[in-house]
GROMACS .gro file of C-alpha atoms in nm:
model
  207
    1GLN     CA    1  -1.536   0.945  -5.074
    2GLN     CA    2  -1.251   1.068  -4.904
    3GLN     CA    3  -1.299   1.220  -4.566
    4GLN     CA    4  -1.161   1.595  -4.538
    5GLN     CA    5  -0.897   1.681  -4.312
    6GLN     CA    6  -1.002   1.951  -4.050
    7GLN     CA    7  -0.968   2.047  -3.699
    8PRO     CA    8  -1.206   1.856  -3.510
    9SER     CA    9  -1.484   1.993  -3.247
   10LEU     CA   10  -1.491   1.886  -2.901
   11ALA     CA   11  -1.815   1.694  -2.880
   12SER     CA   12  -1.817   1.543  -2.511
   13ILE     CA   13  -1.614   1.411  -2.233
   14GLY     CA   14  -1.710   1.089  -2.042
   15ASN     CA   15  -1.592   0.950  -1.712
   16ASP     CA   16  -1.488   0.608  -1.720
   17HIS     CA   17  -1.534   0.331  -1.906
   18SER     CA   18   0.153  -0.180  -2.583
   19ALA     CA   19   0.125  -0.350  -2.933
   20ASN     CA   20   0.424  -0.521  -3.075
   21GLY     CA   21   0.480  -0.531  -3.461
   22SER     CA   22   0.786  -0.626  -3.673
   23CYS     CA   23   1.042  -0.397  -3.817
   24VAL     CA   24   1.136  -0.376  -4.181
   25PRO     CA   25   1.350  -0.076  -4.238
   26ASN     CA   26   1.388   0.089  -4.593
   27GLN     CA   27   1.072  -0.073  -4.711
   28TYR     CA   28   0.791   0.169  -4.594
   29GLN     CA   29   0.476   0.103  -4.783
   30LYS     CA   30   0.220   0.394  -4.776
   31SER     CA   31  -0.071   0.293  -4.592
   32ASN     CA   32  -0.420   0.260  -4.743
   33ILE     CA   33  -0.632   0.404  -4.486
   34GLU     CA   34  -0.920   0.430  -4.720
   35THR     CA   35  -1.015   0.083  -4.621
   36LEU     CA   36  -1.071   0.186  -4.268
   37GLN     CA   37  -1.325   0.448  -4.344
   38SER     CA   38  -1.692   0.399  -4.176
   39PRO     CA   39  -2.015   0.430  -4.361
   40LEU     CA   40  -2.288   0.695  -4.301
   41ILE     CA   41  -2.282   0.862  -3.959
   42SER     CA   42  -1.960   0.695  -3.847
   43ARG     CA   43  -1.779   0.910  -4.070
   44VAL     CA   44  -1.849   1.200  -3.846
   45PHE     CA   45  -1.687   1.049  -3.538
   46ASP     CA   46  -1.433   0.807  -3.657
   47GLY     CA   47  -1.066   0.866  -3.683
   48VAL     CA   48  -0.758   0.675  -3.746
   49LEU     CA   49  -0.488   0.609  -3.471
   50ALA     CA   50  -0.122   0.542  -3.573
   51SER     CA   51   0.072   0.316  -3.318
   52ILE     CA   52   0.443   0.382  -3.412
   53VAL     CA   53   0.713   0.161  -3.289
   54LYS     CA   54   1.069   0.207  -3.343
   55CYS     CA   55   1.340  -0.062  -3.287
   56GLU     CA   56   1.635   0.095  -3.102
   57SER     CA   57   1.868  -0.177  -3.242
   58CYS     CA   58   1.801  -0.143  -3.622
   59GLN     CA   59   1.603   0.178  -3.638
   60GLY     CA   60   1.324   0.021  -3.817
   61VAL     CA   61   0.988   0.158  -3.782
   62THR     CA   62   0.636   0.010  -3.767
   63GLU     CA   63   0.306   0.195  -3.804
   64THR     CA   64  -0.009   0.010  -3.715
   65LEU     CA   65  -0.348   0.165  -3.780
   66GLN     CA   66  -0.674   0.152  -3.594
   67ARG     CA   67  -0.998   0.314  -3.630
   68PHE     CA   68  -1.150   0.486  -3.333
   69SER     CA   69  -1.470   0.645  -3.242
   70GLU     CA   70  -1.357   0.794  -2.903
   71LEU     CA   71  -1.023   0.861  -2.722
   72SER     CA   72  -0.990   0.730  -2.368
   73VAL     CA   73  -0.724   0.940  -2.207
   74PRO     CA   74  -0.569   0.897  -1.869
   75LEU     CA   75  -0.539   1.120  -1.570
   76PRO     CA   76  -0.208   1.207  -1.444
   77PRO     CA   77  -0.085   1.038  -1.115
   78GLU     CA   78  -0.229   1.185  -0.801
   79ARG     CA   79   0.047   1.403  -0.622
   80PRO     CA   80   0.053   1.453  -0.247
   81GLU     CA   81   0.013   1.792  -0.131
   82ARG     CA   82   0.053   1.946   0.223
   83LYS     CA   83  -0.282   2.109   0.393
   84ARG     CA   84  -0.234   2.410   0.594
   85VAL     CA   85  -0.476   2.293   0.859
   86PHE     CA   86  -0.315   2.021   1.086
   87SER     CA   87  -0.032   1.968   0.811
   88SER     CA   88  -0.226   1.649   0.708
   89VAL     CA   89  -0.153   1.505   0.351
   90THR     CA   90  -0.410   1.525   0.069
   91LEU     CA   91  -0.408   1.439  -0.315
   92SER     CA   92  -0.400   1.703  -0.579
   93SER     CA   93  -0.755   1.721  -0.727
   94GLN     CA   94  -0.692   1.930  -1.050
   95THR     CA   95  -0.549   1.890  -1.401
   96SER     CA   96  -0.596   2.004  -1.760
   97LEU     CA   97  -0.726   1.831  -2.069
   98GLN     CA   98  -0.395   1.921  -2.241
   99GLU     CA   99  -0.220   1.730  -1.987
  100CYS     CA  100  -0.433   1.439  -2.020
  101MET     CA  101  -0.382   1.440  -2.406
  102LYS     CA  102  -0.014   1.457  -2.354
  103LEU     CA  103  -0.016   1.142  -2.140
  104PHE     CA  104  -0.213   0.980  -2.392
  105SER     CA  105   0.052   1.042  -2.676
  106GLU     CA  106   0.363   0.985  -2.452
  107ALA     CA  107   0.614   0.780  -2.595
  108GLU     CA  108   0.681   0.457  -2.382
  109THR     CA  109   0.967   0.194  -2.369
  110ILE     CA  110   0.928  -0.156  -2.467
  111THR     CA  111   1.193  -0.348  -2.328
  112GLN     CA  112   1.083  -0.711  -2.467
  113TYR     CA  113   1.020  -0.609  -2.839
  114ARG     CA  114   1.052  -0.893  -3.093
  115CYS     CA  115   1.202  -0.739  -3.422
  116ALA     CA  116   1.187  -0.946  -3.724
  117VAL     CA  117   1.485  -0.759  -3.879
  118CYS     CA  118   1.716  -0.813  -3.570
  119THR     CA  119   1.598  -1.165  -3.533
  120ARG     CA  120   1.675  -1.260  -3.881
  121LYS     CA  121   2.025  -1.130  -3.879
  122SER     CA  122   2.103  -1.272  -3.551
  123ARG     CA  123   1.930  -1.606  -3.630
  124ASN     CA  124   1.798  -1.616  -3.284
  125PRO     CA  125   1.439  -1.639  -3.254
  126SER     CA  126   1.423  -1.564  -2.888
  127LEU     CA  127   1.615  -1.235  -2.936
  128ARG     CA  128   1.445  -0.915  -2.784
  129THR     CA  129   1.534  -0.564  -2.821
  130LYS     CA  130   1.447  -0.224  -2.675
  131ALA     CA  131   1.189  -0.021  -2.897
  132THR     CA  132   0.982   0.316  -2.830
  133LYS     CA  133   0.613   0.314  -2.892
  134GLN     CA  134   0.407   0.632  -2.939
  135ILE     CA  135   0.034   0.658  -3.038
  136LEU     CA  136  -0.059   0.972  -3.242
  137ILE     CA  137  -0.373   1.061  -3.447
  138LYS     CA  138  -0.340   0.989  -3.835
  139ARG     CA  139  -0.670   1.096  -3.951
  140GLN     CA  140  -0.882   1.345  -3.755
  141PRO     CA  141  -1.244   1.287  -3.702
  142LYS     CA  142  -1.490   1.586  -3.779
  143VAL     CA  143  -1.627   1.557  -3.391
  144LEU     CA  144  -1.358   1.435  -3.152
  145VAL     CA  145  -1.521   1.258  -2.842
  146LEU     CA  146  -1.289   1.231  -2.549
  147HIS     CA  147  -1.344   0.989  -2.262
  148VAL     CA  148  -1.150   1.026  -1.930
  149LYS     CA  149  -1.027   0.718  -1.749
  150ARG     CA  150  -1.132   0.764  -1.374
  151TYR     CA  151  -1.134   0.397  -1.234
  152VAL     CA  152  -0.790   0.273  -1.134
  153GLN     CA  153  -0.711  -0.088  -0.983
  154GLN     CA  154  -0.639  -0.042  -0.620
  155GLN     CA  155  -0.432  -0.341  -0.470
  156VAL     CA  156  -0.515  -0.433  -0.145
  157SER     CA  157  -0.339  -0.753  -0.064
  158ARG     CA  158  -0.181  -1.073  -0.227
  159ILE     CA  159  -0.384  -1.376  -0.194
  160SER     CA  160  -0.154  -1.615  -0.368
  161ASN     CA  161   0.125  -1.607  -0.629
  162SER     CA  162  -0.140  -1.563  -0.906
  163ARG     CA  163  -0.429  -1.392  -0.728
  164VAL     CA  164  -0.449  -1.032  -0.582
  165ALA     CA  165  -0.744  -0.892  -0.361
  166GLY     CA  166  -0.831  -0.548  -0.469
  167PHE     CA  167  -1.104  -0.277  -0.591
  168LEU     CA  168  -1.188  -0.016  -0.843
  169ARG     CA  169  -1.128   0.347  -0.705
  170LYS     CA  170  -1.275   0.648  -0.872
  171LEU     CA  171  -1.035   0.930  -0.919
  172GLN     CA  172  -1.219   1.252  -0.824
  173MET     CA  173  -0.964   1.480  -1.000
  174ARG     CA  174  -1.117   1.787  -1.179
  175VAL     CA  175  -1.022   1.849  -1.553
  176GLN     CA  176  -0.993   2.182  -1.667
  177LEU     CA  177  -1.143   2.223  -2.010
  178PRO     CA  178  -1.007   2.480  -2.256
  179SER     CA  179  -1.214   2.693  -2.492
  180VAL     CA  180  -1.034   2.555  -2.779
  181LEU     CA  181  -0.829   2.241  -2.778
  182ASP     CA  182  -0.518   2.238  -3.008
  183ILE     CA  183  -0.460   1.865  -3.087
  184SER     CA  184  -0.175   1.955  -3.316
  185PRO     CA  185   0.082   1.823  -3.123
  186TYR     CA  186  -0.083   1.483  -3.092
  187VAL     CA  187  -0.144   1.452  -3.491
  188LEU     CA  188   0.102   1.259  -3.697
  189THR     CA  189   0.180   1.524  -3.986
  190GLU     CA  190   0.466   1.347  -4.169
  191GLU     CA  191   0.514   1.001  -4.321
  192LEU     CA  192   0.771   0.778  -4.142
  193PRO     CA  193   1.113   0.734  -4.309
  194SER     CA  194   1.139   0.370  -4.293
  195GLY     CA  195   0.946   0.068  -4.185
  196GLU     CA  196   0.629  -0.093  -4.285
  197ALA     CA  197   0.257  -0.013  -4.218
  198LYS     CA  198  -0.014  -0.206  -4.144
  199ALA     CA  199  -0.391  -0.150  -4.182
  200MET     CA  200  -0.608  -0.272  -3.918
  201GLY     CA  201  -0.979  -0.231  -3.865
  202GLY     CA  202  -1.196  -0.222  -3.537
  203GLY     CA  203  -1.307   0.062  -3.310
  204GLY     CA  204  -1.230   0.162  -2.944
  205GLY     CA  205  -1.071   0.436  -2.770
  206GLY     CA  206  -0.711   0.333  -2.847
  207GLY     CA  207  -0.441   0.353  -2.585
   0.00000   0.00000   0.00000
């Protein structure tokens, strides 16, 4: 039974807990996300993420699908601010859930991307190109569970060339919650013009 498309409700927010494909332009195959459906209660919380990679050289697009039951969204970098008393420096301690969602779906640049089309045309198996990668929601769950990444790796010192001493630091930044969360900017609403689609199983928070 096909899961109905609808605006998900915001279930909960937790506290803590790039993919390279091959470009095949002009041969876009419609993805069969029915194979990613989960049985029973999972249908309430499971959605589908689309990882979209576009080669800047040949403009080929790859769409990789992954099922998720929660989204792990990052916090923005802490920004230094001036205190009024003693002019000491503190760190900003407030952000919004919309900003976290924006960071999650923000496009990133891949500098060492292996494009099958560019490699075949150049006959150079070691060829690497630049590409952009973006993660969007392909299928919305009925209930959306969000999880905020609050722990970051803090480097202290380098022990050797391959070992670095450090610890996990918890970010105390407050996250403002809206009464209604609009996720439409982070949902894939159109089919890709060219490329190939890959259906993948598995769960997790994406990112």
